[in-house]
């Protein structure tokens, strides 16, 4: 890893908004991926409950457990030397009541070694956010499309209730959240929210006016099977690269080309 990379902190991420610096956030779910992402100089690594879909192959995020999140987050936190590591609190670890939410958040800090937790919800999660922050644990909030509420929202749809978005944004900021993910909302609404609050916004499907952007590791690298969401940009085609490499290996084994003398011991 480059020694020139700056080690990020929560206050530094917050300050980047007023300094006009864009925040770069990427997901990671294991040690080798996190090492690569960290060495590339991202500001924060999100251990997202999206692992339920991109790692476990499930249809949504709802079945991911707290133990699973901690398991993956511990690997990522151990790999990261520069980036702030944030872990998603999975459903329903912060829905039942605020004291249990504080206890569940504390497990993420104690057992995984992360610097922040992320949870979905706006006005309805104010008490939980405030309780976790009051306990000394930074919180990244998340509004707009909330994958844990996919059934309530009727699917993965763009969220267009401007007044509710603004109300939620002000509420989570007042509760002490240090940043706010805006997922799948119109560009103009994302800009209005970003301009209206003092904490940085991090967009995913929310246009270029947010204070930063986040993508899923597998989406960015072109590893996602099937349909890719509109807001995703693949910066590589590793799906093809990996498939071609495995096919070449298979052919060489079947044709007795691999291993040759260079890969054998005498």
mmCIF file of N, CA and C in Angstrom, residues 133-248:
data_model
loop_
_atom_site.group_PDB
_atom_site.id
_atom_site.type_symbol
_atom_site.label_atom_id
_atom_site.label_comp_id
_atom_site.label_asym_id
_atom_site.label_seq_id
_atom_site.Cartn_x
_atom_site.Cartn_y
_atom_site.Cartn_z
ATOM 1 N N UNK A 133 -25.498 7.711 18.592
ATOM 2 C CA UNK A 133 -24.511 8.802 18.593
ATOM 3 C C UNK A 133 -24.185 9.234 20.015
ATOM 4 N N UNK A 134 -25.198 9.327 20.873
ATOM 5 C CA UNK A 134 -24.975 9.713 22.263
ATOM 6 C C UNK A 134 -24.094 8.704 22.990
ATOM 7 N N UNK A 135 -24.090 7.467 22.517
ATOM 8 C CA UNK A 135 -23.235 6.433 23.108
ATOM 9 C C UNK A 135 -21.815 6.477 22.551
ATOM 10 N N UNK A 136 -21.544 7.452 21.686
ATOM 11 C CA UNK A 136 -20.187 7.654 21.184
ATOM 12 C C UNK A 136 -19.872 6.953 19.885
ATOM 13 N N UNK A 137 -20.905 6.494 19.178
ATOM 14 C CA UNK A 137 -20.689 5.735 17.952
ATOM 15 C C UNK A 137 -21.224 6.516 16.748
ATOM 16 N N UNK A 138 -20.367 6.869 15.786
ATOM 17 C CA UNK A 138 -20.808 7.627 14.610
ATOM 18 C C UNK A 138 -21.810 6.849 13.756
ATOM 19 N N UNK A 139 -22.768 7.584 13.199
ATOM 20 C CA UNK A 139 -23.821 6.981 12.381
ATOM 21 C C UNK A 139 -23.876 7.651 11.012
ATOM 22 N N UNK A 140 -23.866 6.842 9.968
ATOM 23 C CA UNK A 140 -24.168 7.273 8.612
ATOM 24 C C UNK A 140 -25.637 6.925 8.360
ATOM 25 N N UNK A 141 -26.439 7.903 7.972
ATOM 26 C CA UNK A 141 -27.856 7.667 7.719
ATOM 27 C C UNK A 141 -28.075 7.325 6.247
ATOM 28 N N UNK A 142 -29.297 6.906 5.909
ATOM 29 C CA UNK A 142 -29.594 6.438 4.552
ATOM 30 C C UNK A 142 -31.084 6.657 4.293
ATOM 31 N N UNK A 143 -31.398 7.484 3.277
ATOM 32 C CA UNK A 143 -32.795 7.743 2.919
ATOM 33 C C UNK A 143 -32.974 7.596 1.414
ATOM 34 N N UNK A 144 -34.194 7.811 0.955
ATOM 35 C CA UNK A 144 -34.524 7.570 -0.440
ATOM 36 C C UNK A 144 -34.972 6.131 -0.584
ATOM 37 N N UNK A 145 -34.450 5.452 -1.589
ATOM 38 C CA UNK A 145 -34.701 4.019 -1.710
ATOM 39 C C UNK A 145 -33.965 3.308 -0.578
ATOM 40 N N UNK A 146 -34.710 2.566 0.230
ATOM 41 C CA UNK A 146 -34.116 1.843 1.356
ATOM 42 C C UNK A 146 -34.347 0.350 1.130
ATOM 43 N N UNK A 147 -33.310 -0.391 0.748
ATOM 44 C CA UNK A 147 -33.480 -1.798 0.380
ATOM 45 C C UNK A 147 -34.135 -2.655 1.453
ATOM 46 N N UNK A 148 -33.958 -2.312 2.728
ATOM 47 C CA UNK A 148 -34.591 -3.105 3.777
ATOM 48 C C UNK A 148 -36.108 -2.901 3.811
ATOM 49 N N UNK A 149 -36.587 -1.871 3.138
ATOM 50 C CA UNK A 149 -38.031 -1.598 3.046
ATOM 51 C C UNK A 149 -38.570 -1.890 1.657
ATOM 52 N N UNK A 150 -37.906 -2.787 0.926
ATOM 53 C CA UNK A 150 -38.245 -3.035 -0.472
ATOM 54 C C UNK A 150 -39.696 -3.477 -0.642
ATOM 55 N N UNK A 151 -40.207 -4.274 0.290
ATOM 56 C CA UNK A 151 -41.594 -4.736 0.152
ATOM 57 C C UNK A 151 -42.578 -3.603 0.417
ATOM 58 N N UNK A 152 -42.279 -2.787 1.404
ATOM 59 C CA UNK A 152 -43.137 -1.637 1.710
ATOM 60 C C UNK A 152 -43.167 -0.652 0.541
ATOM 61 N N UNK A 153 -42.021 -0.491 -0.127
ATOM 62 C CA UNK A 153 -41.919 0.474 -1.221
ATOM 63 C C UNK A 153 -42.416 -0.098 -2.542
ATOM 64 N N UNK A 154 -42.721 -1.394 -2.559
ATOM 65 C CA UNK A 154 -43.223 -2.004 -3.783
ATOM 66 C C UNK A 154 -42.162 -2.301 -4.817
ATOM 67 N N UNK A 155 -40.931 -2.471 -4.365
ATOM 68 C CA UNK A 155 -39.834 -2.778 -5.281
ATOM 69 C C UNK A 155 -38.763 -1.707 -5.247
ATOM 70 N N UNK A 156 -37.779 -1.892 -6.105
ATOM 71 C CA UNK A 156 -36.645 -0.962 -6.160
ATOM 72 C C UNK A 156 -37.002 0.173 -7.115
ATOM 73 N N UNK A 157 -37.622 1.218 -6.555
ATOM 74 C CA UNK A 157 -38.138 2.326 -7.346
ATOM 75 C C UNK A 157 -37.488 3.648 -6.962
ATOM 76 N N UNK A 158 -37.387 4.550 -7.917
ATOM 77 C CA UNK A 158 -36.929 5.906 -7.629
ATOM 78 C C UNK A 158 -37.910 6.559 -6.660
ATOM 79 N N UNK A 159 -37.367 7.222 -5.637
ATOM 80 C CA UNK A 159 -38.188 7.864 -4.608
ATOM 81 C C UNK A 159 -38.313 9.356 -4.918
ATOM 82 N N UNK A 160 -39.540 9.835 -5.099
ATOM 83 C CA UNK A 160 -39.770 11.177 -5.628
ATOM 84 C C UNK A 160 -40.499 12.112 -4.664
ATOM 85 N N UNK A 161 -40.650 11.719 -3.416
ATOM 86 C CA UNK A 161 -41.344 12.572 -2.451
ATOM 87 C C UNK A 161 -40.353 13.606 -1.902
ATOM 88 N N UNK A 162 -40.256 14.738 -2.587
ATOM 89 C CA UNK A 162 -39.273 15.762 -2.246
ATOM 90 C C UNK A 162 -39.431 16.250 -0.815
ATOM 91 N N UNK A 163 -40.647 16.535 -0.402
ATOM 92 C CA UNK A 163 -40.866 17.067 0.948
ATOM 93 C C UNK A 163 -40.430 16.064 2.013
ATOM 94 N N UNK A 164 -40.717 14.797 1.787
ATOM 95 C CA UNK A 164 -40.317 13.772 2.752
ATOM 96 C C UNK A 164 -38.799 13.625 2.783
ATOM 97 N N UNK A 165 -38.170 13.703 1.635
ATOM 98 C CA UNK A 165 -36.709 13.603 1.582
ATOM 99 C C UNK A 165 -36.056 14.726 2.381
ATOM 100 N N UNK A 166 -36.553 15.933 2.219
ATOM 101 C CA UNK A 166 -36.006 17.073 2.956
ATOM 102 C C UNK A 166 -36.262 16.933 4.453
ATOM 103 N N UNK A 167 -37.465 16.494 4.801
ATOM 104 C CA UNK A 167 -37.792 16.300 6.210
ATOM 105 C C UNK A 167 -36.875 15.240 6.835
ATOM 106 N N UNK A 168 -36.680 14.144 6.130
ATOM 107 C CA UNK A 168 -35.815 13.077 6.637
ATOM 108 C C UNK A 168 -34.370 13.552 6.780
ATOM 109 N N UNK A 169 -33.896 14.289 5.784
ATOM 110 C CA UNK A 169 -32.508 14.762 5.808
ATOM 111 C C UNK A 169 -32.252 15.684 6.997
ATOM 112 N N UNK A 170 -33.146 16.627 7.214
ATOM 113 C CA UNK A 170 -32.989 17.539 8.356
ATOM 114 C C UNK A 170 -33.076 16.762 9.673
ATOM 115 N N UNK A 171 -33.943 15.773 9.717
ATOM 116 C CA UNK A 171 -34.145 15.017 10.956
ATOM 117 C C UNK A 171 -32.902 14.213 11.333
ATOM 118 N N UNK A 172 -32.296 13.538 10.366
ATOM 119 C CA UNK A 172 -31.125 12.709 10.700
ATOM 120 C C UNK A 172 -29.914 13.578 11.015
ATOM 121 N N UNK A 173 -29.830 14.729 10.368
ATOM 122 C CA UNK A 173 -28.735 15.646 10.717
ATOM 123 C C UNK A 173 -28.898 16.146 12.150
ATOM 124 N N UNK A 174 -30.110 16.538 12.507
ATOM 125 C CA UNK A 174 -30.360 17.026 13.860
ATOM 126 C C UNK A 174 -30.122 15.947 14.903
ATOM 127 N N UNK A 175 -30.321 14.683 14.514
ATOM 128 C CA UNK A 175 -30.127 13.569 15.443
ATOM 129 C C UNK A 175 -28.655 13.224 15.635
ATOM 130 N N UNK A 176 -27.783 13.782 14.777
ATOM 131 C CA UNK A 176 -26.350 13.585 14.966
ATOM 132 C C UNK A 176 -25.650 12.752 13.926
ATOM 133 N N UNK A 177 -26.339 12.328 12.856
ATOM 134 C CA UNK A 177 -25.672 11.570 11.801
ATOM 135 C C UNK A 177 -24.569 12.424 11.187
ATOM 136 N N UNK A 178 -23.445 11.792 10.842
ATOM 137 C CA UNK A 178 -22.309 12.555 10.294
ATOM 138 C C UNK A 178 -22.332 12.612 8.773
ATOM 139 N N UNK A 179 -23.158 11.795 8.148
ATOM 140 C CA UNK A 179 -23.279 11.801 6.692
ATOM 141 C C UNK A 179 -24.584 11.118 6.316
ATOM 142 N N UNK A 180 -24.946 11.223 5.033
ATOM 143 C CA UNK A 180 -26.258 10.750 4.606
ATOM 144 C C UNK A 180 -26.182 10.165 3.205
ATOM 145 N N UNK A 181 -26.522 8.892 3.081
ATOM 146 C CA UNK A 181 -26.626 8.251 1.771
ATOM 147 C C UNK A 181 -27.979 8.597 1.154
ATOM 148 N N UNK A 182 -27.951 9.016 -0.101
ATOM 149 C CA UNK A 182 -29.161 9.290 -0.873
ATOM 150 C C UNK A 182 -29.219 8.277 -1.997
ATOM 151 N N UNK A 183 -30.202 7.373 -1.953
ATOM 152 C CA UNK A 183 -30.264 6.309 -2.950
ATOM 153 C C UNK A 183 -31.471 6.467 -3.853
ATOM 154 N N UNK A 184 -31.201 6.471 -5.156
ATOM 155 C CA UNK A 184 -32.236 6.454 -6.195
ATOM 156 C C UNK A 184 -33.282 7.549 -5.990
ATOM 157 N N UNK A 185 -32.836 8.780 -6.062
ATOM 158 C CA UNK A 185 -33.747 9.925 -6.013
ATOM 159 C C UNK A 185 -33.409 10.850 -7.179
ATOM 160 N N UNK A 186 -34.359 11.698 -7.619
ATOM 161 C CA UNK A 186 -34.094 12.588 -8.742
ATOM 162 C C UNK A 186 -32.928 13.542 -8.474
ATOM 163 N N UNK A 187 -32.240 13.900 -9.528
ATOM 164 C CA UNK A 187 -31.052 14.755 -9.418
ATOM 165 C C UNK A 187 -31.373 16.072 -8.712
ATOM 166 N N UNK A 188 -32.459 16.719 -9.088
ATOM 167 C CA UNK A 188 -32.790 18.019 -8.494
ATOM 168 C C UNK A 188 -33.079 17.888 -7.003
ATOM 169 N N UNK A 189 -33.747 16.815 -6.618
ATOM 170 C CA UNK A 189 -34.026 16.611 -5.201
ATOM 171 C C UNK A 189 -32.745 16.347 -4.426
ATOM 172 N N UNK A 190 -31.838 15.584 -5.018
ATOM 173 C CA UNK A 190 -30.561 15.308 -4.365
ATOM 174 C C UNK A 190 -29.764 16.584 -4.156
ATOM 175 N N UNK A 191 -29.778 17.470 -5.148
ATOM 176 C CA UNK A 191 -29.074 18.750 -5.009
ATOM 177 C C UNK A 191 -29.706 19.596 -3.915
ATOM 178 N N UNK A 192 -31.044 19.618 -3.864
ATOM 179 C CA UNK A 192 -31.723 20.415 -2.848
ATOM 180 C C UNK A 192 -31.412 19.908 -1.448
ATOM 181 N N UNK A 193 -31.421 18.599 -1.277
ATOM 182 C CA UNK A 193 -31.080 18.023 0.025
ATOM 183 C C UNK A 193 -29.631 18.346 0.374
ATOM 184 N N UNK A 194 -28.735 18.163 -0.579
ATOM 185 C CA UNK A 194 -27.307 18.407 -0.347
ATOM 186 C C UNK A 194 -27.063 19.849 0.072
ATOM 187 N N UNK A 195 -27.740 20.786 -0.581
ATOM 188 C CA UNK A 195 -27.569 22.206 -0.263
ATOM 189 C C UNK A 195 -28.216 22.584 1.066
ATOM 190 N N UNK A 196 -29.210 21.797 1.486
ATOM 191 C CA UNK A 196 -29.999 22.167 2.665
ATOM 192 C C UNK A 196 -29.366 21.730 3.979
ATOM 193 N N UNK A 197 -28.432 20.798 3.950
ATOM 194 C CA UNK A 197 -27.878 20.266 5.204
ATOM 195 C C UNK A 197 -26.368 20.475 5.267
ATOM 196 N N UNK A 198 -25.845 20.420 6.480
ATOM 197 C CA UNK A 198 -24.427 20.675 6.691
ATOM 198 C C UNK A 198 -23.557 19.440 6.668
ATOM 199 N N UNK A 199 -24.156 18.246 6.656
ATOM 200 C CA UNK A 199 -23.378 17.018 6.609
ATOM 201 C C UNK A 199 -23.286 16.535 5.164
ATOM 202 N N UNK A 200 -22.223 15.811 4.818
ATOM 203 C CA UNK A 200 -22.062 15.380 3.426
ATOM 204 C C UNK A 200 -23.092 14.348 3.003
ATOM 205 N N UNK A 201 -23.541 14.476 1.759
ATOM 206 C CA UNK A 201 -24.416 13.481 1.154
ATOM 207 C C UNK A 201 -23.592 12.575 0.244
ATOM 208 N N UNK A 202 -23.952 11.308 0.228
ATOM 209 C CA UNK A 202 -23.246 10.324 -0.585
ATOM 210 C C UNK A 202 -24.280 9.663 -1.484
ATOM 211 N N UNK A 203 -24.144 9.866 -2.766
ATOM 212 C CA UNK A 203 -25.167 9.421 -3.694
ATOM 213 C C UNK A 203 -24.917 8.049 -4.265
ATOM 214 N N UNK A 204 -26.010 7.344 -4.525
ATOM 215 C CA UNK A 204 -25.991 6.134 -5.336
ATOM 216 C C UNK A 204 -27.286 6.157 -6.134
ATOM 217 N N UNK A 205 -27.175 6.498 -7.402
ATOM 218 C CA UNK A 205 -28.357 6.738 -8.206
ATOM 219 C C UNK A 205 -29.032 8.041 -7.843
ATOM 220 N N UNK A 206 -28.247 9.039 -7.435
ATOM 221 C CA UNK A 206 -28.807 10.338 -7.037
ATOM 222 C C UNK A 206 -28.133 11.497 -7.761
ATOM 223 N N UNK A 207 -27.401 11.204 -8.828
ATOM 224 C CA UNK A 207 -26.824 12.262 -9.642
ATOM 225 C C UNK A 207 -25.520 12.826 -9.114
ATOM 226 N N UNK A 208 -24.949 13.799 -9.854
ATOM 227 C CA UNK A 208 -23.604 14.298 -9.573
ATOM 228 C C UNK A 208 -23.512 15.413 -8.538
ATOM 229 N N UNK A 209 -24.646 15.908 -8.040
ATOM 230 C CA UNK A 209 -24.603 17.057 -7.139
ATOM 231 C C UNK A 209 -24.411 16.677 -5.674
ATOM 232 N N UNK A 210 -24.358 15.383 -5.381
ATOM 233 C CA UNK A 210 -24.087 14.954 -4.000
ATOM 234 C C UNK A 210 -22.634 15.259 -3.642
ATOM 235 N N UNK A 211 -22.347 15.216 -2.346
ATOM 236 C CA UNK A 211 -20.990 15.513 -1.881
ATOM 237 C C UNK A 211 -20.032 14.354 -2.116
ATOM 238 N N UNK A 212 -20.545 13.190 -2.434
ATOM 239 C CA UNK A 212 -19.719 12.029 -2.717
ATOM 240 C C UNK A 212 -20.539 10.967 -3.410
ATOM 241 N N UNK A 213 -19.893 9.870 -3.745
ATOM 242 C CA UNK A 213 -20.573 8.785 -4.442
ATOM 243 C C UNK A 213 -20.132 7.443 -3.856
ATOM 244 N N UNK A 214 -21.042 6.461 -3.898
ATOM 245 C CA UNK A 214 -20.734 5.100 -3.476
ATOM 246 C C UNK A 214 -21.221 4.131 -4.548
ATOM 247 N N UNK A 215 -20.443 3.091 -4.780
ATOM 248 C CA UNK A 215 -20.864 2.005 -5.648
ATOM 249 C C UNK A 215 -20.559 0.676 -4.963
ATOM 250 N N UNK A 216 -21.235 -0.345 -5.435
ATOM 251 C CA UNK A 216 -20.975 -1.703 -4.974
ATOM 252 C C UNK A 216 -19.752 -2.246 -5.720
ATOM 253 N N UNK A 217 -18.829 -2.841 -4.973
ATOM 254 C CA UNK A 217 -17.573 -3.359 -5.506
ATOM 255 C C UNK A 217 -17.799 -4.223 -6.750
ATOM 256 N N UNK A 218 -18.728 -5.160 -6.674
ATOM 257 C CA UNK A 218 -18.955 -6.087 -7.776
ATOM 258 C C UNK A 218 -19.543 -5.377 -8.998
ATOM 259 N N UNK A 219 -20.352 -4.356 -8.779
ATOM 260 C CA UNK A 219 -20.907 -3.585 -9.893
ATOM 261 C C UNK A 219 -19.803 -2.814 -10.608
ATOM 262 N N UNK A 220 -18.954 -2.148 -9.852
ATOM 263 C CA UNK A 220 -17.878 -1.342 -10.426
ATOM 264 C C UNK A 220 -16.946 -2.192 -11.286
ATOM 265 N N UNK A 221 -16.704 -3.436 -10.869
ATOM 266 C CA UNK A 221 -15.748 -4.298 -11.565
ATOM 267 C C UNK A 221 -16.383 -5.166 -12.645
ATOM 268 N N UNK A 222 -17.682 -5.006 -12.880
ATOM 269 C CA UNK A 222 -18.332 -5.777 -13.919
ATOM 270 C C UNK A 222 -18.512 -7.232 -13.560
ATOM 271 N N UNK A 223 -18.706 -7.509 -12.283
ATOM 272 C CA UNK A 223 -18.887 -8.878 -11.808
ATOM 273 C C UNK A 223 -20.341 -9.247 -11.569
ATOM 274 N N UNK A 224 -21.232 -8.276 -11.706
ATOM 275 C CA UNK A 224 -22.639 -8.506 -11.384
ATOM 276 C C UNK A 224 -23.322 -9.331 -12.467
ATOM 277 N N UNK A 225 -23.928 -10.465 -12.094
ATOM 278 C CA UNK A 225 -24.652 -11.255 -13.099
ATOM 279 C C UNK A 225 -26.001 -10.627 -13.410
ATOM 280 N N UNK A 226 -26.476 -10.845 -14.613
ATOM 281 C CA UNK A 226 -27.809 -10.373 -14.963
ATOM 282 C C UNK A 226 -27.882 -8.877 -15.180
ATOM 283 N N UNK A 227 -29.067 -8.341 -14.952
ATOM 284 C CA UNK A 227 -29.336 -6.925 -15.201
ATOM 285 C C UNK A 227 -28.582 -6.036 -14.217
ATOM 286 N N UNK A 228 -27.969 -4.982 -14.747
ATOM 287 C CA UNK A 228 -27.248 -4.014 -13.919
ATOM 288 C C UNK A 228 -28.100 -2.756 -13.806
ATOM 289 N N UNK A 229 -28.282 -2.210 -12.598
ATOM 290 C CA UNK A 229 -29.092 -0.994 -12.440
ATOM 291 C C UNK A 229 -28.569 0.169 -13.274
ATOM 292 N N UNK A 230 -29.449 1.063 -13.652
ATOM 293 C CA UNK A 230 -29.093 2.193 -14.503
ATOM 294 C C UNK A 230 -28.012 3.069 -13.880
ATOM 295 N N UNK A 231 -28.029 3.212 -12.557
ATOM 296 C CA UNK A 231 -27.099 4.143 -11.919
ATOM 297 C C UNK A 231 -25.687 3.584 -11.794
ATOM 298 N N UNK A 232 -25.477 2.350 -12.230
ATOM 299 C CA UNK A 232 -24.163 1.709 -12.107
ATOM 300 C C UNK A 232 -23.309 1.991 -13.342
ATOM 301 N N UNK A 233 -22.023 2.225 -13.118
ATOM 302 C CA UNK A 233 -21.050 2.260 -14.208
ATOM 303 C C UNK A 233 -19.989 1.213 -13.915
ATOM 304 N N UNK A 234 -19.805 0.270 -14.839
ATOM 305 C CA UNK A 234 -18.763 -0.744 -14.684
ATOM 306 C C UNK A 234 -17.453 -0.191 -15.244
ATOM 307 N N UNK A 235 -16.412 -0.192 -14.431
ATOM 308 C CA UNK A 235 -15.106 0.323 -14.839
ATOM 309 C C UNK A 235 -14.172 -0.790 -15.312
ATOM 310 N N UNK A 236 -14.635 -2.012 -15.295
ATOM 311 C CA UNK A 236 -13.885 -3.160 -15.785
ATOM 312 C C UNK A 236 -14.881 -4.247 -16.156
ATOM 313 N N UNK A 237 -14.386 -5.284 -16.830
ATOM 314 C CA UNK A 237 -15.231 -6.425 -17.196
ATOM 315 C C UNK A 237 -14.577 -7.691 -16.652
ATOM 316 N N UNK A 238 -14.498 -7.769 -15.327
ATOM 317 C CA UNK A 238 -13.827 -8.908 -14.715
ATOM 318 C C UNK A 238 -14.627 -10.198 -14.870
ATOM 319 N N UNK A 239 -15.914 -10.099 -15.099
ATOM 320 C CA UNK A 239 -16.715 -11.295 -15.323
ATOM 321 C C UNK A 239 -16.172 -12.058 -16.535
ATOM 322 N N UNK A 240 -15.897 -11.337 -17.619
ATOM 323 C CA UNK A 240 -15.346 -11.962 -18.815
ATOM 324 C C UNK A 240 -13.917 -12.420 -18.575
ATOM 325 N N UNK A 241 -13.115 -11.586 -17.915
ATOM 326 C CA UNK A 241 -11.720 -11.932 -17.657
ATOM 327 C C UNK A 241 -11.600 -13.217 -16.835
ATOM 328 N N UNK A 242 -12.407 -13.313 -15.783
ATOM 329 C CA UNK A 242 -12.359 -14.490 -14.906
ATOM 330 C C UNK A 242 -12.865 -15.728 -15.647
ATOM 331 N N UNK A 243 -13.960 -15.584 -16.386
ATOM 332 C CA UNK A 243 -14.498 -16.729 -17.125
ATOM 333 C C UNK A 243 -13.487 -17.242 -18.145
ATOM 334 N N UNK A 244 -12.843 -16.320 -18.859
ATOM 335 C CA UNK A 244 -11.840 -16.718 -19.855
ATOM 336 C C UNK A 244 -10.663 -17.424 -19.196
ATOM 337 N N UNK A 245 -10.222 -16.920 -18.028
ATOM 338 C CA UNK A 245 -9.095 -17.539 -17.330
ATOM 339 C C UNK A 245 -9.429 -18.954 -16.876
ATOM 340 N N UNK A 246 -10.635 -19.150 -16.340
ATOM 341 C CA UNK A 246 -11.050 -20.482 -15.887
ATOM 342 C C UNK A 246 -11.183 -21.440 -17.066
ATOM 343 N N UNK A 247 -11.695 -20.962 -18.183
ATOM 344 C CA UNK A 247 -11.819 -21.804 -19.382
ATOM 345 C C UNK A 247 -10.442 -22.219 -19.897
ATOM 346 N N UNK A 248 -9.495 -21.278 -19.895
ATOM 347 C CA UNK A 248 -8.136 -21.604 -20.335
ATOM 348 C C UNK A 248 -7.497 -22.644 -19.421
#
